[in-house]
Short mmCIF file of C-alpha atoms in Angstrom, two decimals:
data_model
loop_
_atom_site.label_atom_id
_atom_site.label_comp_id
_atom_site.label_asym_id
_atom_site.label_seq_id
_atom_site.Cartn_x
_atom_site.Cartn_y
_atom_site.Cartn_z
CA UNK A 5 14.09 7.68 18.37
CA UNK A 6 13.00 8.27 21.98
CA UNK A 7 14.89 11.56 22.07
CA UNK A 8 12.61 13.26 19.54
CA UNK A 9 9.30 12.40 21.24
CA UNK A 10 8.49 16.00 22.20
CA UNK A 11 8.73 17.54 18.72
CA UNK A 12 6.02 20.12 18.01
CA UNK A 13 4.17 20.58 14.71
CA UNK A 14 5.24 23.44 12.45
CA UNK A 15 2.08 25.48 12.09
CA UNK A 16 1.22 29.13 11.51
CA UNK A 17 -1.96 31.02 12.45
CA UNK A 18 -4.25 31.20 9.45
CA UNK A 19 -2.58 28.25 7.69
CA UNK A 20 -4.69 25.07 7.51
CA UNK A 21 -2.77 22.42 9.50
CA UNK A 22 -4.72 19.65 7.75
CA UNK A 23 -3.32 20.58 4.32
CA UNK A 24 0.28 20.25 3.11
CA UNK A 25 2.31 23.34 3.99
CA UNK A 26 3.39 25.22 0.87
CA UNK A 27 6.47 27.45 1.05
CA UNK A 28 7.12 29.41 -2.14
CA UNK A 29 9.22 32.26 -3.43
CA UNK A 30 12.36 33.02 -5.42
CA UNK A 31 15.61 31.15 -5.15
CA UNK A 32 17.26 34.49 -4.37
CA UNK A 33 16.09 37.90 -3.29
CA UNK A 34 17.50 40.02 -6.13
CA UNK A 35 15.80 43.39 -5.77
CA UNK A 36 13.06 44.95 -3.69
CA UNK A 37 10.83 45.15 -6.76
CA UNK A 38 11.34 41.48 -7.65
CA UNK A 39 10.73 40.31 -4.08
CA UNK A 40 7.57 42.34 -3.55
CA UNK A 41 6.12 41.62 -6.99
CA UNK A 42 6.61 37.87 -6.55
CA UNK A 43 5.24 37.95 -3.01
CA UNK A 44 2.08 39.84 -3.99
CA UNK A 45 1.42 37.43 -6.86
CA UNK A 46 1.86 34.43 -4.57
CA UNK A 47 -0.31 35.98 -1.86
CA UNK A 48 -3.10 36.56 -4.39
CA UNK A 49 -3.01 32.80 -5.08
CA UNK A 50 -3.31 31.91 -1.40
CA UNK A 51 0.32 31.16 -0.51
CA UNK A 52 0.95 31.95 3.15
CA UNK A 53 4.70 31.36 3.58
CA UNK A 54 7.17 33.28 1.40
CA UNK A 55 10.74 32.07 0.93
CA UNK A 56 13.75 33.86 -0.52
CA UNK A 57 17.48 33.27 -0.30
CA UNK A 58 19.31 36.21 1.28
CA UNK A 59 22.71 34.53 1.39
CA UNK A 60 23.40 32.07 -1.44
CA UNK A 61 26.13 29.43 -1.12
CA UNK A 62 27.42 28.78 -4.64
CA UNK A 63 29.49 25.90 -5.95
CA UNK A 64 32.08 28.22 -7.50
CA UNK A 65 33.10 31.78 -6.63
CA UNK A 66 32.08 34.63 -8.89
CA UNK A 67 28.38 33.87 -9.10
CA UNK A 68 25.54 35.76 -7.47
CA UNK A 69 25.85 35.05 -3.75
CA UNK A 70 22.84 36.98 -2.53
CA UNK A 71 22.14 40.57 -1.59
CA UNK A 72 22.84 40.12 2.11
CA UNK A 73 21.35 42.13 4.95
CA UNK A 74 19.36 44.58 2.82
CA UNK A 75 17.30 41.64 1.57
CA UNK A 76 15.97 41.16 5.11
CA UNK A 77 14.41 44.63 4.89
CA UNK A 78 12.56 43.51 1.76
CA UNK A 79 11.32 40.42 3.61
CA UNK A 80 10.02 42.66 6.38
CA UNK A 81 8.18 44.68 3.75
CA UNK A 82 6.65 41.46 2.38
CA UNK A 83 5.18 40.73 5.82
CA UNK A 84 3.91 44.29 6.15
CA UNK A 85 2.26 44.47 2.72
CA UNK A 86 0.94 40.91 2.28
CA UNK A 87 0.66 39.44 5.77
CA UNK A 88 2.69 36.43 4.62
CA UNK A 89 5.11 34.58 6.87
CA UNK A 90 8.73 34.66 5.75
CA UNK A 91 11.46 32.03 5.48
CA UNK A 92 15.13 32.11 4.53
CA UNK A 93 18.25 29.96 4.57
CA UNK A 94 20.94 30.40 7.22
CA UNK A 95 24.45 28.99 7.10
CA UNK A 96 26.32 30.77 9.91
CA UNK A 97 25.90 32.10 13.43
CA UNK A 98 25.71 35.62 11.99
CA UNK A 99 22.96 34.64 9.53
CA UNK A 100 20.83 33.26 12.35
CA UNK A 101 21.20 36.39 14.47
CA UNK A 102 20.43 38.71 11.55
CA UNK A 103 17.39 36.69 10.40
CA UNK A 104 15.92 36.50 13.90
CA UNK A 105 16.50 40.21 14.49
CA UNK A 106 14.64 40.90 11.23
CA UNK A 107 11.64 38.86 12.37
CA UNK A 108 12.00 35.97 9.88
CA UNK A 109 9.38 33.37 10.83
CA UNK A 110 11.05 30.17 9.62
CA UNK A 111 14.68 29.22 9.02
CA UNK A 112 16.07 26.44 6.90
CA UNK A 113 19.55 25.00 6.68
CA UNK A 114 20.85 24.10 3.23
CA UNK A 115 22.29 20.82 1.97
CA UNK A 116 25.91 21.99 1.90
CA UNK A 117 25.70 23.30 5.45
CA UNK A 118 23.91 20.18 6.70
CA UNK A 119 26.90 18.13 5.53
CA UNK A 120 29.24 20.01 7.89
CA UNK A 121 28.90 19.11 11.61
CA UNK A 122 30.97 22.15 12.65
CA UNK A 123 28.63 24.50 10.76
CA UNK A 124 25.57 22.73 12.16
CA UNK A 125 26.86 23.12 15.71
CA UNK A 126 27.61 26.79 15.08
CA UNK A 127 24.02 27.33 13.94
CA UNK A 128 22.67 25.29 16.84
CA UNK A 129 24.58 27.47 19.31
CA UNK A 130 23.08 30.59 17.71
CA UNK A 131 19.57 29.12 17.97
CA UNK A 132 19.83 28.24 21.64
CA UNK A 133 17.21 30.09 23.66
CA UNK A 134 15.03 30.91 20.63
CA UNK A 135 11.65 29.47 19.67
CA UNK A 136 11.59 29.47 15.88
CA UNK A 137 10.69 26.73 13.37
CA UNK A 138 13.78 25.24 11.70
CA UNK A 139 13.97 22.91 8.69
CA UNK A 140 17.11 20.91 7.92
CA UNK A 141 17.74 19.90 4.32
CA UNK A 142 19.28 16.53 3.63
CA UNK A 143 23.07 16.65 3.14
CA UNK A 144 24.34 16.69 -0.44
CA UNK A 145 25.40 13.05 -0.24
CA UNK A 146 23.02 10.20 0.72
CA UNK A 147 24.11 9.87 4.35
CA UNK A 148 21.14 9.47 6.68
CA UNK A 149 23.33 9.40 9.79
CA UNK A 150 24.72 12.82 8.86
CA UNK A 151 21.18 14.10 8.28
CA UNK A 152 19.95 12.79 11.62
CA UNK A 153 23.07 14.10 13.33
CA UNK A 154 22.41 17.60 12.01
CA UNK A 155 18.79 17.46 13.12
CA UNK A 156 19.93 16.22 16.52
CA UNK A 157 22.28 19.19 16.99
CA UNK A 158 19.41 21.62 16.36
CA UNK A 159 17.15 19.62 18.67
CA UNK A 160 19.79 19.66 21.42
CA UNK A 161 19.79 23.46 21.19
CA UNK A 162 16.18 23.43 22.37
CA UNK A 163 14.39 23.77 19.03
CA UNK A 164 11.18 21.71 19.09
CA UNK A 165 9.43 23.05 15.97
CA UNK A 166 11.83 21.07 13.87
CA UNK A 167 11.44 19.54 10.41
CA UNK A 168 13.36 18.10 7.48
CA UNK A 169 13.52 19.04 3.81
CA UNK A 170 14.05 16.31 1.25
CA UNK A 171 15.74 17.90 -1.77
CA UNK A 172 17.38 14.82 -3.26
CA UNK A 173 21.02 13.71 -3.38
CA UNK A 174 23.90 14.56 -5.67
CA UNK A 175 25.26 11.86 -7.96
CA UNK A 176 27.97 11.74 -10.59
CA UNK A 177 27.11 11.88 -14.28
CA UNK A 178 23.99 12.89 -16.16
CA UNK A 179 20.60 11.93 -14.76
CA UNK A 180 16.98 12.87 -15.20
CA UNK A 181 17.00 14.65 -11.87
CA UNK A 182 19.35 17.35 -10.70
CA UNK A 183 19.40 15.53 -7.35
CA UNK A 184 18.26 11.91 -7.20
CA UNK A 185 15.20 11.41 -4.93
CA UNK A 186 16.36 8.15 -3.29
CA UNK A 187 13.01 7.96 -1.50
CA UNK A 188 14.15 5.15 0.77
CA UNK A 189 16.27 7.64 2.74
CA UNK A 190 13.46 10.01 3.82
CA UNK A 191 11.30 6.92 4.44
CA UNK A 192 14.00 5.65 6.81
CA UNK A 193 14.24 9.10 8.41
CA UNK A 194 10.49 9.00 9.08
CA UNK A 195 10.77 5.49 10.48
CA UNK A 196 13.45 6.57 12.93
CA UNK A 197 11.92 9.97 13.79
CA UNK A 198 8.17 9.40 13.24
CA UNK A 199 7.08 12.83 14.52
CA UNK A 200 9.32 14.93 12.29
CA UNK A 201 7.52 16.72 9.44
CA UNK A 202 9.16 16.22 6.04
CA UNK A 203 8.92 18.89 3.35
CA UNK A 204 9.80 18.05 -0.26
CA UNK A 205 11.77 20.48 -2.42
CA UNK A 206 10.88 19.43 -6.00
CA UNK A 207 12.67 22.48 -7.44
CA UNK A 208 16.13 21.33 -6.38
CA UNK A 209 15.29 17.68 -6.85
CA UNK A 210 14.22 18.09 -10.47
CA UNK A 211 16.31 21.06 -11.51
CA UNK A 212 13.83 21.74 -14.32
CA UNK A 213 10.46 23.42 -14.01
CA UNK A 214 8.74 20.69 -16.07
CA UNK A 215 9.67 18.11 -13.42
CA UNK A 216 8.22 20.03 -10.48
CA UNK A 217 4.63 18.88 -10.94
CA UNK A 218 5.31 15.11 -11.17
CA UNK A 219 7.82 15.22 -8.31
CA UNK A 220 5.41 17.21 -6.14
CA UNK A 221 2.64 14.66 -6.78
CA UNK A 222 4.97 11.76 -6.12
CA UNK A 223 6.09 13.30 -2.85
CA UNK A 224 2.48 13.82 -1.71
CA UNK A 225 1.77 10.20 -2.63
CA UNK A 226 4.70 9.29 -0.36
CA UNK A 227 3.04 11.20 2.47
CA UNK A 228 5.20 14.31 2.85
CA UNK A 229 3.90 17.14 4.99
CA UNK A 230 4.53 19.99 2.58
CA UNK A 231 6.31 21.46 -0.41
CA UNK A 232 8.98 24.12 -0.87
CA UNK A 233 8.87 25.42 -4.46
CA UNK A 234 10.89 28.17 -6.07
CA UNK A 235 8.86 30.90 -7.81
CA UNK A 236 9.95 34.11 -9.51
CA UNK A 237 8.02 36.88 -11.26
CA UNK A 238 10.46 36.58 -14.19
CA UNK A 239 12.11 33.15 -13.84
CA UNK A 240 13.93 33.11 -17.19
CA UNK A 241 15.97 36.13 -16.07
CA UNK A 242 16.57 35.00 -12.50
CA UNK A 243 20.12 35.47 -11.20
CA UNK A 244 20.25 31.92 -9.83
CA UNK A 245 18.61 28.60 -10.71
CA UNK A 246 16.48 30.12 -13.45
CA UNK A 247 15.63 26.75 -15.05
CA UNK A 248 13.89 25.38 -11.97
CA UNK A 249 11.78 28.40 -11.01
CA UNK A 250 8.09 28.78 -11.81
CA UNK A 251 5.95 31.85 -12.22
CA UNK A 252 3.38 32.26 -9.42
CA UNK A 253 0.68 31.63 -12.02
CA UNK A 254 2.20 28.29 -13.04
CA UNK A 255 2.62 27.32 -9.41
CA UNK A 256 -1.07 27.96 -8.85
CA UNK A 257 -1.98 25.70 -11.79
CA UNK A 258 0.24 22.92 -10.42
CA UNK A 259 -1.07 23.18 -6.87
CA UNK A 260 -4.69 23.07 -8.04
CA UNK A 261 -3.97 19.88 -10.00
CA UNK A 262 -2.23 18.03 -7.15
CA UNK A 263 -4.10 15.23 -5.41
CA UNK A 264 -3.72 15.08 -1.63
CA UNK A 265 -4.26 11.54 -0.37
CA UNK A 266 -6.47 10.79 2.61
CA UNK A 267 -4.17 9.92 5.50
CA UNK A 268 -7.03 9.23 7.92
CA UNK A 269 -8.72 6.41 6.01
CA UNK A 270 -9.17 3.15 7.89
CA UNK A 271 -6.68 0.43 6.95
CA UNK A 272 -8.74 -2.49 8.22
CA UNK A 273 -9.48 -3.58 4.66
CA UNK A 274 -5.72 -3.93 4.10
CA UNK A 275 -5.27 -6.41 6.94
CA UNK A 276 -5.60 -9.57 4.84
CA UNK A 277 -3.30 -8.21 2.15
CA UNK A 278 -0.71 -7.26 4.75
CA UNK A 279 -0.91 -10.74 6.22
CA UNK A 280 -0.22 -12.08 2.74
CA UNK A 281 2.82 -9.77 2.48
CA UNK A 282 4.07 -11.09 5.83
CA UNK A 283 3.71 -14.65 4.56
CA UNK A 284 5.62 -13.81 1.37
CA UNK A 285 8.37 -12.16 3.40
CA UNK A 286 8.70 -15.22 5.61
CA UNK A 287 9.02 -17.43 2.55
CA UNK A 288 11.61 -15.09 1.06
CA UNK A 289 13.69 -15.23 4.24
CA UNK A 290 13.55 -19.02 4.29
CA UNK A 291 14.64 -19.20 0.63
CA UNK A 292 17.48 -16.72 1.22
CA UNK A 293 18.68 -18.68 4.24
CA UNK A 294 18.63 -21.86 2.14
CA UNK A 295 20.56 -20.13 -0.66
CA UNK A 296 23.22 -18.95 1.78
CA UNK A 297 23.62 -22.49 3.13
CA UNK A 298 24.24 -23.69 -0.41
CA UNK A 299 26.68 -20.81 -0.97
CA UNK A 300 28.54 -21.89 2.16
CA UNK A 301 28.80 -25.45 0.83
CA UNK A 302 30.17 -24.06 -2.45
CA UNK A 303 32.69 -22.03 -0.44
CA UNK A 304 33.80 -25.15 1.40
CA UNK A 305 34.30 -26.95 -1.93
CA UNK A 306 36.34 -24.02 -3.32
CA UNK A 307 38.53 -23.95 -0.21
CA UNK A 308 39.16 -27.70 -0.32
CA UNK A 309 40.07 -27.55 -4.02
CA UNK A 310 42.11 -24.35 -3.76
CA UNK A 311 39.76 -22.38 -6.04
CA UNK A 312 39.31 -18.60 -6.03
CA UNK A 313 36.07 -17.36 -4.53
CA UNK A 314 34.76 -15.03 -7.22
CA UNK A 315 34.01 -16.67 -10.56
CA UNK A 316 33.34 -13.63 -12.77
CA UNK A 317 32.01 -15.53 -15.77
CA UNK A 318 29.59 -17.51 -13.61
CA UNK A 319 28.39 -14.35 -11.84
CA UNK A 320 27.80 -12.56 -15.15
CA UNK A 321 25.88 -15.57 -16.48
CA UNK A 322 23.66 -15.72 -13.39
CA UNK A 323 23.02 -11.98 -13.47
CA UNK A 324 21.92 -11.99 -17.13
CA UNK A 325 19.72 -15.04 -16.67
CA UNK A 326 17.99 -13.73 -13.54
CA UNK A 327 17.35 -10.33 -15.08
CA UNK A 328 15.66 -11.97 -18.08
CA UNK A 329 13.59 -14.15 -15.76
CA UNK A 330 12.60 -11.08 -13.74
CA UNK A 331 11.45 -9.21 -16.86
CA UNK A 332 9.34 -12.19 -17.93
CA UNK A 333 7.64 -12.05 -14.52
CA UNK A 334 6.95 -8.32 -14.76
CA UNK A 335 9.75 -7.24 -12.43
CA UNK A 336 12.07 -4.32 -13.08
CA UNK A 337 15.50 -5.39 -14.41
CA UNK A 338 17.14 -2.59 -12.40
CA UNK A 339 15.51 -3.91 -9.25
CA UNK A 340 16.63 -7.46 -9.96
CA UNK A 341 20.20 -6.31 -10.60
CA UNK A 342 20.28 -4.64 -7.18
CA UNK A 343 18.81 -7.71 -5.50
CA UNK A 344 21.20 -10.14 -7.17
CA UNK A 345 24.18 -7.89 -6.46
CA UNK A 346 23.27 -7.76 -2.77
CA UNK A 347 22.81 -11.56 -2.63
CA UNK A 348 26.11 -12.11 -4.43
CA UNK A 349 27.97 -9.76 -2.09
CA UNK A 350 26.59 -11.57 0.96
CA UNK A 351 27.53 -14.95 -0.53
CA UNK A 352 31.10 -13.73 -1.16
CA UNK A 353 31.36 -12.46 2.44
CA UNK A 354 30.18 -15.84 3.69
CA UNK A 355 32.73 -17.71 1.59
CA UNK A 356 35.51 -15.28 2.55
CA UNK A 357 34.86 -16.05 6.21
CA UNK A 358 35.59 -19.73 5.50
CA UNK A 359 38.94 -18.87 3.94
CA UNK A 360 39.78 -16.51 6.81
CA UNK A 361 39.12 -19.27 9.35
CA UNK A 362 41.67 -21.44 7.55
CA UNK A 363 44.30 -18.68 7.64
CA UNK A 364 44.01 -18.06 11.38
#
């Protein structure tokens, strides 16, 4: 988007801008001892940006909702004792004012807040006139327009050190991930706002500490600009999200094992392969156009013979057959189901338009 052309990188003195930014710390600031102990352990392992939730939005009332303003004093002490930069979540005008007054170096906006345009505008109004890095988490539901809209509100307030946090998306039922990655959404965000840094939050995405390492590696392979990972000096006894928090020691092991891909390598050797991809895409488009022409002829036949459009048995037969064919060719059955469903839906729309023309 042309509007976001003057975004500035989110960097801190003493933090290597050529390496992924790592933001780590507890889900919640619980006590001064817990905050300082965790911070010192992280600092000893080279972490430069310390995060902790001061105000915690919870799904249901009655849970631990953060320590509030006194936690900001602990964050100030972290800066004083370790030299680390500090980051916390804000959800209201008052949170922004309090965090800025306390000298917090980076603010982020959570998924629940990002889903509410009124809340986002309230925060944007509080940020106006300030120069502070701000990260916007994706909304709870997979709505890229809502995500971009929230980012746009913060941008319109004059914030130029602006980034996004990909923490996955809620879905109904049981899944491997606490929040499904749906990587195509942050990829589309990057396509539409190329200069925005994207930070991955594998803690909230996985919901389990054993998933943090593979998600972190996958996100780096996708080209994210950094990681936000929850760490606690005693994670099993944490007051919130204890299952997804690491010890600083375990975080250090994970970070040392991660592979950071070279983003500056020449892509000239990929030119011929990309040309081949373009050729395949052109052939796919021609085949799809041909299939839709046949679908239109079938629709005309159904209309002339007063037949209903959707033939459930036929659709089920095609789906099963194509999925088996896809597997035999080494393609994912889940992928083929999505492709065939999309093709079928477009064919039905095409045939419906024929029937609608007759009813006009």
